[in-house]
C-alpha cells in the first residue's frame, strides 16, 4: 500500500440540524490552527438534517493526525450527535473492480490509474468470466475469475467477500458487472459499492435498457452511477448524464453511444468517491462538487 | 385565415419498404420540373417500413398545386401502398392552445407568433380556468373557459371538439393543460395533439413528476414533448431535453428550472410540427430535423 | 416600492485570504443567535483571496436589521479588510431593462415577473426604438424611448443615467440592447449591468456572431451573460450555455435557435443576481449556485 | 490487411447544384437493382453546391464492385461535374495515430479497436517521444519515435510521410500530438488528418487553451475535432462538445475534465470518418449523421 505524505484532512459529517454547527466545526479547526481549504454544507429541510464537508491543511495543525478523530469526537462530534468520516489526502483508497465481458469501462479506469489522474490502488479485478484476463495482465493487476450460477451464488459471494476483506478493499466498482448482488453481499459493503447503470434512472431499470429505450422511441439516452443497495437500481444516485439520439440510431448504435456515457459517468462517480465528496443519506447522495 | 403565396410543397410519406422508392418519388418530381430543396428518408428495419420527407419549389413545377395530390396518388402513392400528406409552405397552420393556470408556455408561444418566428394562426385558447384570460386579451386571441369536472367531462369535451372543428383547427397544443383527455377526444385528433410532460419520459409518468424526481434524488431533470394517445404519457416522443440539478435544489427549484425546459422543448416540437418534419408511426415519431 | 417582510439576510464577502475567516463570520452569527440556511465559500489560490456567501434567518437574530451592517463592519469586516454587501430577502430589487427591436428576451423577463417567479420591480424599460412600446404598455410598465446617434450619444446617456438614478435602479439588464455603452455609462453602474451576448464568449465577440458562427462551420452555438465593463464583451461571465447545430442550419436557423439560448441564459443570470449569488472580482464572477 | 466481405457501397458526392441530381443518382442505383439503405443530401445555398451520401446493398447489384466507379463516372459523375468517393463497407481503413506524451486518447482509441467497436487497422503509432511505447507494445502495434526539433523538422516530416505512404495509410489521427505540422506535410494528406483541439474553437486557438479558459473565467469548456489545414486550428470542424465548469475548478481540474471531452469528441470524429459520413468542402464539414 503506497501512501504519500498527508497534506490535508477531510471531514464528512451529518447530524440533526441545529444552530451553530458550522461555527462549532470551524471554531474547532481555527483554534487548532487549521487552514480551511474548502467548506461545503447543506441542510435537508425535509429531513432536518445537516451535511458538511470540510478540508483543511495538516501543516501546522495542532492535533496530530492519529488523534484528530478522537479529539473531534470528544469535543464536537458526540455533542451534536454527528456521524462523521475522517480522511487524509495522502491515503490511496483501495478499489476492487468487478467486470463481466465488456472492456470499455475497465480500460477507461485503468488508463486513469496508470496516468496518475487518480491516486488509487487496485488490489484485484474480479470477474465471472475469463475473457478480460489479458487486460488485467497487461496492467499487472491480479485477476480472479469467480463464476456465478444460481446454484453456487451464495458460496461464491462468500469467497468474494473474504477476498475483498483480506485485501482491505475500501470500495468496489461494478464496471458493467452483469450480476445482481445478493442482499448479504450488499450488506457487507454498505454505500461502498458503486454501479454504472446504462439508462437515466429511474427510467429503464433492470435488464436491457437500451432495447427498452429503442422500443420507447426516446430522444435522449443516459447513464447513471449510484451506490448499490438491496433494492435493484434504487440506490443513491451519484451522477447522471445523457446524450441525444434520433430515429436513425439502431439498438446497436444506442449500445455504442451509451458506452461513452457509461465510462464517463462511472469515472466521474469514482473521482467524487476518491475525493470524499459524496455523502449518501437514506436513498439520496449529497455530492459536494 | 391569412395565407401567403406558396413557395414550396412538402410530401410526408410512409409505406412498406421496397427497392426504388426514392427513385420513384424523385423521378416524379424531376420529370415535372420540380427542384428539390431537401430530402430525408429513413427505413425502419424492424418494421420493414419506409419513411420520407421531400420539399421542392413550386415555381416552374409542371403540375398545378390543386392537382398534385391527385397526380401523386395516381402515379406513385397507390402503386406503392403509400400513406402521404401534402403540405404547402404558404399555408398558416391553425393551432389551438389548451392551458390551465400556468402562463410560462403560453407567453412563450404567443411571443413567437407575435414576432413572426412562427407562421401560425391561433383561432382560440381554451382553458378550464379563467385566470389566463387577460393574457389572451392582451394578444387579441379568443379565450374560452370550459371548466371540466368528473360529472361534466364528456359533455364539455364534446363542446371543445365542436368548437375546434368549427374553427378548422389543424392541431392542438396542450401548454401545461392539467386535464387528462378522454379516449374519445384523443380519437377525434389522432396524432394532432402535442403535449408537454414535465419529466424525461418514461421516467416519472403521471402527476407531480418534479416531486417524484426530488424524492428519487436524480441529478438531471427533463421535459418531453409527445403526441397524445389513449395511453397516458405513452404517445410518440417528438423532443426531449434535460438540465442538471443538485442536492441543493428544492422541489420549488425543480419546478422553476423545469419551466424553462418545458417551454423550450414544447416550442421545438411545435416548430417541427409546423415545418411538417414529424412522421408519427405506431408509438414512435420520425423527426426529420 | 413593494417590499415584503424580511425573512433572511445575506452577506456577500471578499477579502485577503487568511486563517479563521469562516470561523469568525459563523461565530458572529451564532453568538447573535442566527440560524445559517446556506453557506458557500471559495478561495482563489492565485489571487490569495477569500469569497463567501452566507444566508441566515432574521427571526430571533439578536441584532436589529438596521444595525447589522454597522455591527458586522465594526466587529468583523474591517478587522479582516473585507468588502461586503448586505442584502435582505424581503427587498425587491429594482431592475431597469434596455431593449432595441427584438422582443424575445423582454417577453421572457416580463412573464417571469408577472407570474411571480421573480420578485423584482421594473420601474422602466428604455429603448432606442419605439417598436416594443406596446409590449411595455400591455404590462403597465413605463417605456422611455431615448434614441442614440453618434452625435447625441453622450447627452442621451446622461439622460439615461439621470433617469435610472431618479428611479433608484439597482441594476440594469441589456435584453438585446444593440448599442455599445460608453465607458462613462459603465462607470456609473460598476458590475451592475448584465448583458446577454449571442455567442459562447470569447468566441465571436462583437457584431453578428451568428453570421460568424455560420461562416466558421461550428457544430455548437452558445450564449453568454456577463457584467458589462469598459472592455467590450470582456466582462465577468455569469452564465453560458450552448446548443448543437448542423450543416443544415442556415444563419436564420442559428438566429432562431440562438434566441432560446439567449433568453434562458439571460434569465439564469438575472435569477442569480436577484438571489445575490454572484460575486464579481476583477474579470471573473464567482457564482455560488 | 484484413478485409471482410463487402455488404454495402457508399458514394460521397458533391457538385454544382442543379435540378434532378437525386433522381439521377437514385435512378442509376435502382435500374441496376441497388437497394438503398440510407440517403442524405444537402444543398449549400450560398455556394450553390449539392452534397450527397448514399449507401446501398451490393447483394444483387448489377454492376460488379470493381466497375462501379467507372460506370458511375461515365453515366452520372462527369455529366454533372461531380467529385465523388466510392467506399465499401468491407474495407478496413488504415489509420495512423500520432501521439506525444498523454495517453488518454490513445488508450481510448485502442480499446475501441480491440473490442471491435471500430473496424480499422492501425499500422503504426508515431510519436516525438518514447514514453507511450509500452502501451503500443501491450497492444502489439508498431511504435515509431520520430523526434522533432526546429532543426530537423523538415527532414523528420519527410520520414513520416514516407513511412505513412509505405504503410498505405488512409488517414491520420493526431491524438494530442503536440507538434504543429508543416504546410508540406498537410498538403500530403489533404482532409485526411483529424486533430483534437482542447477548446471549443474558434475560442482559445493555439497553445494552452485550458489556461486561457481559466483566465477568462468561462463557465463551459469544450473540445473540437477538425481536419487539419495549413491554417492552424482553422480546418473544417467535424465535432464539438462542451462541459460546464465553475469557479471552483482549477486549471488542473479543467485539464482533467477536458480529457474526457477530448477523447469522446475525437472518437466521434473518427467514427464518422470510418463510416464515410463526412464531406469536407472549403472550410466546413458536412456531417451526415
XYZ file of N, CA and C in Angstrom, chain D residues 25-244:
660
model
N -29.034 10.001 -59.499
C -28.273 9.010 -58.732
C -29.161 7.840 -58.329
N -30.339 8.137 -57.831
C -31.197 7.038 -57.357
C -31.704 6.211 -58.538
N -31.911 6.833 -59.666
C -32.336 6.089 -60.851
C -31.222 5.137 -61.310
N -29.970 5.641 -61.264
C -28.819 4.787 -61.588
C -28.773 3.557 -60.689
N -28.984 3.777 -59.389
C -28.932 2.650 -58.453
C -30.121 1.709 -58.666
N -31.281 2.303 -58.835
C -32.486 1.491 -58.958
C -32.455 0.634 -60.219
N -32.042 1.225 -61.316
C -32.019 0.489 -62.579
C -31.048 -0.690 -62.523
N -30.046 -0.566 -61.658
C -29.078 -1.646 -61.521
C -29.372 -2.533 -60.310
N -30.621 -2.391 -59.837
C -31.114 -3.296 -58.788
C -30.427 -3.074 -57.439
N -30.063 -1.813 -57.152
C -29.458 -1.493 -55.859
C -30.517 -1.118 -54.837
N -30.429 -1.700 -53.659
C -31.371 -1.369 -52.594
C -30.751 -0.325 -51.673
N -31.303 0.896 -51.698
C -30.751 1.986 -50.892
C -31.040 1.754 -49.419
N -29.996 1.817 -48.607
C -30.144 1.675 -47.157
C -30.290 3.033 -46.500
N -29.498 3.992 -46.942
C -29.672 5.339 -46.414
C -29.249 6.348 -47.459
N -29.869 7.508 -47.392
C -29.591 8.563 -48.351
C -29.720 9.893 -47.637
N -28.703 10.692 -47.744
C -28.732 12.040 -47.184
C -28.254 12.997 -48.249
N -28.874 14.178 -48.283
C -28.378 15.169 -49.230
C -28.469 16.531 -48.595
N -27.722 17.474 -49.150
C -27.716 18.825 -48.604
C -27.360 19.777 -49.731
N -28.016 20.920 -49.736
C -27.657 21.961 -50.689
C -27.159 23.169 -49.912
N -25.942 23.576 -50.185
C -25.422 24.817 -49.625
C -25.876 25.948 -50.542
N -26.840 26.717 -50.044
C -27.457 27.743 -50.903
C -26.445 28.825 -51.283
N -25.616 29.197 -50.318
C -24.658 30.267 -50.603
C -23.669 29.837 -51.678
N -23.218 28.585 -51.585
C -22.229 28.081 -52.533
C -22.897 27.486 -53.770
N -24.219 27.347 -53.738
C -24.934 26.659 -54.823
C -24.298 25.316 -55.136
N -24.074 24.575 -54.058
C -23.399 23.295 -54.209
C -24.223 22.197 -53.556
N -24.219 21.057 -54.219
C -25.016 19.896 -53.800
C -24.094 18.848 -53.176
N -24.540 18.274 -52.044
C -23.773 17.238 -51.330
C -24.684 16.036 -51.113
N -24.129 14.857 -51.211
C -24.963 13.663 -51.062
C -24.129 12.496 -50.547
N -24.773 11.705 -49.702
C -24.218 10.421 -49.283
C -25.300 9.380 -49.489
N -24.978 8.333 -50.190
C -25.955 7.265 -50.401
C -25.254 5.923 -50.195
N -25.936 5.035 -49.486
C -25.397 3.705 -49.192
C -26.404 2.677 -49.677
N -25.903 1.659 -50.397
C -26.822 0.640 -50.913
C -26.221 -0.753 -50.784
N -27.081 -1.733 -50.823
C -26.642 -3.114 -50.672
C -26.010 -3.608 -51.968
N -24.877 -4.290 -51.818
C -24.194 -4.804 -53.001
C -24.818 -6.109 -53.491
N -25.454 -6.831 -52.593
C -26.051 -8.105 -52.995
C -27.128 -7.851 -54.052
N -26.959 -8.474 -55.182
C -27.941 -8.309 -56.246
C -27.694 -7.108 -57.141
N -26.704 -6.267 -56.764
C -26.432 -5.080 -57.581
C -25.829 -5.530 -58.914
N -26.318 -4.960 -59.995
C -25.990 -5.477 -61.319
C -24.538 -5.222 -61.735
N -23.935 -4.166 -61.198
C -22.580 -3.804 -61.627
C -21.561 -4.419 -60.664
N -20.549 -5.097 -61.154
C -19.536 -5.672 -60.258
C -18.825 -4.571 -59.471
N -18.421 -4.899 -58.256
C -17.782 -3.901 -57.392
C -16.660 -3.151 -58.096
N -15.835 -3.872 -58.793
C -14.661 -3.264 -59.404
C -14.996 -2.303 -60.534
N -16.206 -2.368 -61.038
C -16.567 -1.500 -62.164
C -17.520 -0.372 -61.781
N -17.947 -0.329 -60.512
C -18.941 0.684 -60.122
C -18.395 2.088 -60.364
N -17.152 2.306 -59.951
C -16.575 3.637 -60.073
C -16.567 4.094 -61.528
N -16.155 3.225 -62.390
C -16.076 3.548 -63.814
C -17.471 3.829 -64.393
N -18.404 2.944 -64.118
C -19.762 3.120 -64.646
C -20.400 4.411 -64.114
N -20.246 4.610 -62.795
C -20.866 5.804 -62.210
C -20.278 7.066 -62.819
N -18.948 7.071 -62.979
C -18.304 8.245 -63.558
C -18.776 8.527 -64.964
N -18.873 7.484 -65.724
C -19.256 7.652 -67.128
C -20.709 8.071 -67.279
N -21.584 7.397 -66.528
C -23.013 7.615 -66.731
C -23.555 8.820 -65.982
N -22.968 9.124 -64.814
C -23.542 10.170 -63.955
C -22.503 11.225 -63.591
N -21.405 10.796 -63.023
C -20.469 11.696 -62.360
C -19.983 12.834 -63.236
N -19.423 12.485 -64.384
C -18.836 13.537 -65.215
C -19.900 14.427 -65.841
N -21.051 13.824 -66.119
C -22.166 14.591 -66.687
C -22.545 15.787 -65.813
N -22.519 15.568 -64.501
C -22.923 16.626 -63.559
C -21.729 17.303 -62.903
N -20.549 17.087 -63.439
C -19.313 17.680 -62.886
C -19.137 17.341 -61.393
N -19.440 16.101 -61.048
C -19.334 15.667 -59.654
C -17.897 15.362 -59.259
N -17.587 15.603 -57.982
C -16.456 14.960 -57.339
C -17.035 13.905 -56.416
N -16.481 12.690 -56.480
C -17.082 11.628 -55.667
C -16.033 10.689 -55.106
N -16.413 10.057 -54.004
C -15.627 8.967 -53.423
C -16.530 7.732 -53.359
N -15.943 6.586 -53.653
C -16.678 5.321 -53.533
C -15.993 4.470 -52.460
N -16.784 4.041 -51.467
C -16.243 3.214 -50.389
C -17.044 1.918 -50.276
N -16.385 0.898 -49.727
C -17.075 -0.373 -49.488
C -17.013 -0.709 -48.004
N -18.116 -1.184 -47.483
C -18.205 -1.411 -46.031
C -17.230 -2.485 -45.557
N -16.804 -3.355 -46.433
C -15.929 -4.437 -46.001
C -14.478 -4.025 -45.840
N -14.113 -2.895 -46.381
C -12.720 -2.456 -46.301
C -12.435 -1.872 -44.928
N -11.348 -2.290 -44.320
C -10.956 -1.739 -43.026
C -9.974 -0.598 -43.252
N -10.379 0.641 -42.986
C -9.471 1.778 -43.217
C -8.209 1.657 -42.381
N -7.129 2.171 -42.904
C -5.818 2.116 -42.244
C -5.522 3.488 -41.640
N -5.485 3.508 -40.321
C -5.401 4.748 -39.551
C -4.084 4.807 -38.805
N -3.284 5.830 -39.069
C -2.071 6.071 -38.283
C -2.406 7.006 -37.128
N -1.761 6.778 -35.991
C -2.004 7.614 -34.816
C -0.719 8.338 -34.443
N -0.824 9.638 -34.265
C 0.310 10.448 -33.798
C 0.050 10.839 -32.348
N 1.016 10.608 -31.482
C 0.863 10.988 -30.081
C 2.120 11.716 -29.604
N 1.979 12.340 -28.429
C 3.160 12.887 -27.749
C 3.314 12.168 -26.416
N 2.910 12.821 -25.325
C 3.123 12.202 -24.013
C 1.845 11.744 -23.322
N 0.695 12.263 -23.724
C -0.537 11.949 -22.989
C -1.211 10.708 -23.554
N -1.722 9.874 -22.657
C -2.203 8.555 -23.068
C -3.717 8.425 -23.176
N -4.481 9.424 -22.725
C -5.927 9.195 -22.593
C -6.606 8.947 -23.932
N -6.259 9.711 -24.956
C -6.884 9.486 -26.271
C -6.393 8.174 -26.879
N -5.126 7.873 -26.690
C -4.565 6.660 -27.287
C -5.244 5.405 -26.723
N -5.314 5.310 -25.388
C -5.993 4.160 -24.781
C -7.425 4.045 -25.285
N -8.081 5.177 -25.342
C -9.485 5.176 -25.750
C -9.646 4.626 -27.165
N -8.767 5.056 -28.047
C -8.814 4.575 -29.433
C -8.503 3.082 -29.489
N -7.457 2.679 -28.764
C -7.050 1.269 -28.832
C -8.133 0.362 -28.249
N -8.780 0.807 -27.178
C -9.853 -0.021 -26.602
C -10.968 -0.237 -27.625
N -11.291 0.810 -28.375
C -12.372 0.688 -29.356
C -11.989 -0.275 -30.495
N -10.716 -0.235 -30.855
C -10.279 -1.141 -31.919
C -10.237 -2.582 -31.420
N -9.693 -2.765 -30.215
C -9.530 -4.126 -29.679
C -10.886 -4.780 -29.448
N -11.868 -3.982 -29.019
C -13.177 -4.559 -28.706
C -14.071 -4.620 -29.939
N -13.501 -4.303 -31.097
C -14.226 -4.395 -32.368
C -15.367 -3.393 -32.482
N -15.351 -2.352 -31.625
C -16.325 -1.265 -31.823
C -16.059 -0.602 -33.175
N -14.767 -0.463 -33.496
C -14.378 0.088 -34.788
C -13.711 -0.996 -35.619
N -13.938 -0.935 -36.902
C -13.242 -1.853 -37.807
C -12.188 -1.081 -38.584
N -11.038 -0.915 -37.951
C -9.918 -0.200 -38.575
C -8.633 -0.969 -38.336
N -7.681 -0.729 -39.178
C -6.317 -1.209 -38.968
C -5.471 -0.050 -38.452
N -4.547 -0.366 -37.540
C -3.604 0.654 -37.067
C -2.210 0.162 -37.402
N -1.698 0.531 -38.573
C -0.383 0.008 -38.956
C 0.767 0.623 -38.178
N 0.550 1.801 -37.568
C 1.663 2.424 -36.846
C 1.155 3.511 -35.899
N 1.876 3.643 -34.784
C 1.741 4.801 -33.899
C 3.049 5.559 -33.974
N 2.969 6.847 -34.251
C 4.168 7.683 -34.386
C 4.181 8.698 -33.261
N 5.330 8.866 -32.634
C 5.437 9.834 -31.548
C 6.747 10.591 -31.628
N 6.758 11.774 -31.061
C 8.018 12.503 -30.918
C 8.680 12.210 -29.570
N 8.047 11.337 -28.783
C 8.622 10.933 -27.501
C 8.518 9.421 -27.371
N 9.264 8.906 -26.406
C 9.321 7.453 -26.268
C 8.319 6.902 -25.244
N 7.710 7.780 -24.451
C 7.103 7.270 -23.213
C 5.782 6.522 -23.364
N 5.189 6.508 -24.529
C 3.984 5.687 -24.693
C 4.286 4.364 -25.418
N 5.568 4.077 -25.593
C 5.946 2.862 -26.314
C 5.344 1.606 -25.679
N 5.350 1.573 -24.350
C 4.833 0.392 -23.660
C 3.386 0.106 -24.024
N 2.598 1.151 -24.123
C 1.182 0.957 -24.436
C 1.044 0.327 -25.807
N 1.750 0.885 -26.771
C 1.708 0.304 -28.113
C 2.111 -1.155 -28.068
N 3.140 -1.427 -27.294
C 3.623 -2.795 -27.179
C 2.564 -3.733 -26.618
N 1.852 -3.293 -25.597
C 0.810 -4.128 -24.994
C -0.251 -4.518 -26.006
N -0.467 -3.631 -26.976
C -1.499 -3.900 -27.969
C -0.904 -4.455 -29.273
N 0.419 -4.652 -29.276
C 1.054 -5.258 -30.438
C 1.066 -4.375 -31.669
N 1.201 -3.085 -31.481
C 1.184 -2.154 -32.607
C 2.561 -1.511 -32.749
N 3.100 -1.463 -33.963
C 4.414 -0.835 -34.158
C 4.420 0.616 -33.693
N 5.492 0.988 -33.007
C 5.603 2.316 -32.414
C 6.890 2.953 -32.916
N 6.775 4.054 -33.612
C 7.954 4.719 -34.174
C 8.171 6.064 -33.491
N 9.353 6.224 -32.920
C 9.696 7.520 -32.344
C 10.423 8.346 -33.391
N 9.854 9.474 -33.717
C 10.470 10.381 -34.688
C 10.524 11.754 -34.030
N 11.622 12.008 -33.293
C 11.708 13.280 -32.553
C 11.769 14.467 -33.505
N 11.122 15.532 -33.108
C 11.050 16.740 -33.942
C 11.729 17.889 -33.214
N 12.626 18.549 -33.903
C 13.180 19.798 -33.382
C 13.093 20.822 -34.506
N 13.208 22.097 -34.196
C 13.174 23.087 -35.282
C 14.190 22.762 -36.375
N 15.334 22.251 -35.969
C 16.398 21.988 -36.945
C 16.070 20.827 -37.882
N 15.436 19.773 -37.333
C 15.255 18.569 -38.147
C 13.829 18.380 -38.652
N 12.981 19.361 -38.413
C 11.558 19.160 -38.669
C 11.260 18.748 -40.110
N 11.829 19.456 -41.071
C 11.533 19.158 -42.479
C 11.936 17.728 -42.824
N 13.111 17.357 -42.350
C 13.611 16.016 -42.650
C 12.763 14.935 -41.976
N 12.441 15.174 -40.712
C 11.665 14.173 -39.973
C 10.261 14.031 -40.556
N 9.687 15.117 -40.988
C 8.358 15.016 -41.598
C 8.432 14.215 -42.904
N 9.534 14.378 -43.647
C 9.679 13.557 -44.859
C 9.727 12.076 -44.495
N 10.443 11.770 -43.388
C 10.461 10.364 -42.934
C 9.048 9.891 -42.584
N 8.320 10.743 -41.909
C 6.946 10.373 -41.542
C 6.104 10.101 -42.785
N 6.217 10.995 -43.758
C 5.402 10.855 -44.965
C 5.754 9.562 -45.693
N 7.037 9.299 -45.811
C 7.454 8.044 -46.467
C 6.890 6.822 -45.751
N 7.010 6.854 -44.428
C 6.520 5.728 -43.638
C 5.011 5.550 -43.841
N 4.304 6.636 -43.791
C 2.841 6.569 -43.923
C 2.445 6.062 -45.304
N 3.154 6.547 -46.323
C 2.854 6.076 -47.675
C 3.175 4.597 -47.820
N 4.298 4.200 -47.249
C 4.705 2.789 -47.388
C 3.709 1.860 -46.696
N 2.997 2.408 -45.707
C 2.017 1.602 -44.966
C 0.607 1.761 -45.514
N 0.501 2.471 -46.628
C -0.813 2.680 -47.254
C -1.850 3.234 -46.273
N -1.422 4.226 -45.526
C -2.314 4.829 -44.535
C -3.413 5.632 -45.226
N -4.650 5.423 -44.797
C -5.769 6.180 -45.366
C -5.962 7.532 -44.713
N -5.830 7.537 -43.384
C -5.949 8.841 -42.702
C -5.153 8.793 -41.402
N -4.908 9.992 -40.880
C -4.043 10.175 -39.711
C -4.851 10.817 -38.603
N -4.658 10.322 -37.376
C -5.311 10.917 -36.215
C -4.254 11.503 -35.306
N -4.381 12.789 -35.024
C -3.485 13.438 -34.063
C -4.136 13.352 -32.693
N -3.694 12.363 -31.915
C -4.320 12.090 -30.619
C -3.548 12.829 -29.523
N -3.703 14.139 -29.514
C -2.913 15.049 -28.658
C -1.421 14.977 -29.023
N -1.166 15.110 -30.343
C 0.210 15.253 -30.841
C 0.546 16.730 -30.740
N 1.546 17.069 -29.975
C 1.739 18.461 -29.609
C 2.621 19.235 -30.583
N 2.733 18.759 -31.812
C 3.527 19.459 -32.811
C 2.617 20.091 -33.857
N 3.010 21.251 -34.336
C 2.317 21.851 -35.476
C 2.903 21.261 -36.755
N 2.034 20.744 -37.613
C 2.506 20.147 -38.857
C 2.807 21.240 -39.878
N 3.815 20.999 -40.682
C 4.159 21.982 -41.718
C 3.124 21.951 -42.845
N 3.104 22.998 -43.628
C 2.185 23.042 -44.770
C 2.458 21.896 -45.739
N 3.713 21.543 -45.895
C 4.045 20.447 -46.813
C 3.440 19.136 -46.338
N 3.563 18.877 -45.051
C 3.001 17.649 -44.514
C 1.488 17.632 -44.723
N 0.847 18.743 -44.365
C -0.617 18.821 -44.502
C -1.019 18.612 -45.963
N -0.240 19.187 -46.864
C -0.578 19.068 -48.293
C -0.489 17.625 -48.783
N 0.302 16.816 -48.091
C 0.445 15.417 -48.490
C -0.775 14.575 -48.102
N -1.571 15.092 -47.172
C -2.757 14.356 -46.702
C -3.958 15.303 -46.595
N -4.435 15.831 -47.714
C -5.491 16.848 -47.670
C -6.796 16.268 -47.121
N -7.328 16.903 -46.097
C -8.552 16.445 -45.434
C -8.451 14.985 -45.008
N -7.251 14.567 -44.698
C -7.056 13.192 -44.227
C -6.335 13.166 -42.881
N -6.211 14.325 -42.247
C -5.616 14.403 -40.911
C -6.675 14.954 -39.960
N -6.995 14.190 -38.926
C -8.006 14.602 -37.941
C -7.303 14.963 -36.652
N -7.547 16.164 -36.182
C -6.946 16.643 -34.938
C -8.014 16.811 -33.866
N -7.577 16.722 -32.609
C -8.445 17.114 -31.497
C -7.823 18.339 -30.845
N -8.588 19.413 -30.812
C -8.105 20.627 -30.143
C -8.882 20.802 -28.847
N -8.168 21.161 -27.788
C -8.775 21.158 -26.464
C -9.431 22.490 -26.095
N -10.284 22.969 -27.008
C -11.168 24.096 -26.702
C -12.308 24.049 -27.693
N -13.374 24.798 -27.404
C -14.423 24.926 -28.405
C -14.011 26.031 -29.364
N -13.406 25.618 -30.449
C -12.956 26.582 -31.454
C -14.151 27.355 -31.997
N -13.963 28.619 -32.374
C -12.693 29.317 -32.541
C -12.172 29.977 -31.268
N -12.788 29.716 -30.111
C -12.213 30.276 -28.888
C -10.943 29.524 -28.539
N -9.963 30.244 -28.021
C -8.757 29.641 -27.461
C -7.998 28.789 -28.467
N -7.716 29.371 -29.605
C -6.822 28.723 -30.559
C -5.426 28.621 -29.972
N -4.623 27.748 -30.571
C -3.209 27.709 -30.228
C -2.925 27.006 -28.915
N -1.839 27.408 -28.279
C -1.310 26.668 -27.126
C -2.052 27.012 -25.842
N -2.074 26.063 -24.912
C -2.557 26.240 -23.548
C -3.982 26.800 -23.459
N -4.923 26.190 -24.163
C -6.289 26.728 -24.116
C -6.947 26.599 -22.741
N -6.602 25.582 -21.956
C -7.238 25.487 -20.633
C -6.786 26.619 -19.719
N -5.529 26.997 -19.851
C -5.067 28.146 -19.079
C -5.813 29.408 -19.499
N -5.998 29.561 -20.804
C -6.725 30.739 -21.282
C -8.175 30.713 -20.817
N -8.786 29.531 -20.848
C -10.179 29.417 -20.412
C -10.309 29.765 -18.933
N -9.349 29.271 -18.162
C -9.350 29.582 -16.728
C -9.204 31.085 -16.506
N -8.278 31.687 -17.200
C -8.036 33.116 -17.005
C -9.219 33.974 -17.447
N -9.947 33.483 -18.466
C -11.112 34.247 -18.926
C -12.331 34.038 -18.032
N -12.316 32.971 -17.236
C -13.456 32.729 -16.357
C -14.686 32.214 -17.068
N -14.505 31.392 -18.112
C -15.667 30.841 -18.815
C -16.395 29.836 -17.927
N -17.653 29.595 -18.249
C -18.470 28.658 -17.475
C -18.680 27.334 -18.209
N -18.203 27.234 -19.427
C -18.169 25.950 -20.136
C -16.813 25.816 -20.819
N -16.300 24.604 -20.858
C -15.122 24.341 -21.668
C -15.505 23.332 -22.737
N -14.673 23.211 -23.770
C -15.048 22.342 -24.867
C -13.857 21.701 -25.537
N -14.170 20.870 -26.516
C -13.150 20.261 -27.360
C -13.692 20.223 -28.780
N -12.774 20.263 -29.742
C -13.133 20.365 -31.144
C -12.305 19.407 -31.959
N -12.961 18.582 -32.753
C -12.221 17.745 -33.686
C -12.401 18.310 -35.092
N -11.303 18.409 -35.818
C -11.348 19.069 -37.126
C -10.291 18.493 -38.046
N -10.489 18.657 -39.334
C -9.437 18.333 -40.293
C -8.355 19.394 -40.209
N -7.143 18.946 -40.378
C -6.019 19.869 -40.313
C -5.792 20.484 -41.684
N -5.680 21.800 -41.702
C -5.328 22.519 -42.926
C -4.097 23.376 -42.632
N -3.691 24.114 -43.621
C -2.481 24.924 -43.434
C -2.681 26.018 -42.395
N -3.934 26.432 -42.163
C -4.193 27.453 -41.149
C -4.435 26.783 -39.801
N -3.601 27.064 -38.826
C -3.655 26.390 -37.531
C -5.028 26.533 -36.873
N -5.632 25.407 -36.524
C -6.920 25.362 -35.810
C -8.053 26.012 -36.607
N -7.894 26.083 -37.924
C -8.915 26.712 -38.759
C -9.570 25.723 -39.725
N -9.193 24.462 -39.681
C -9.731 23.487 -40.620
C -11.192 23.161 -40.354
N -11.834 22.452 -41.299
C -13.258 22.109 -41.175
C -13.551 21.373 -39.869
N -14.514 21.865 -39.108
C -14.884 21.280 -37.818
C -15.784 20.076 -38.047
N -15.411 18.955 -37.449
C -16.192 17.726 -37.563
C -17.147 17.584 -36.389
N -16.646 17.819 -35.195
C -17.450 17.586 -33.997
C -16.943 18.446 -32.860
N -17.882 18.900 -32.018
C -17.543 19.673 -30.827
C -18.434 19.252 -29.686
N -17.946 19.396 -28.493
C -18.811 19.226 -27.337
C -18.242 20.034 -26.185
N -19.056 20.236 -25.171
C -18.670 21.095 -24.052
C -19.083 20.452 -22.735
N -18.534 20.984 -21.662
C -18.997 20.607 -20.328
C -18.936 21.811 -19.411
N -19.894 21.890 -18.498
C -19.959 23.019 -17.577
C -18.832 22.932 -16.555
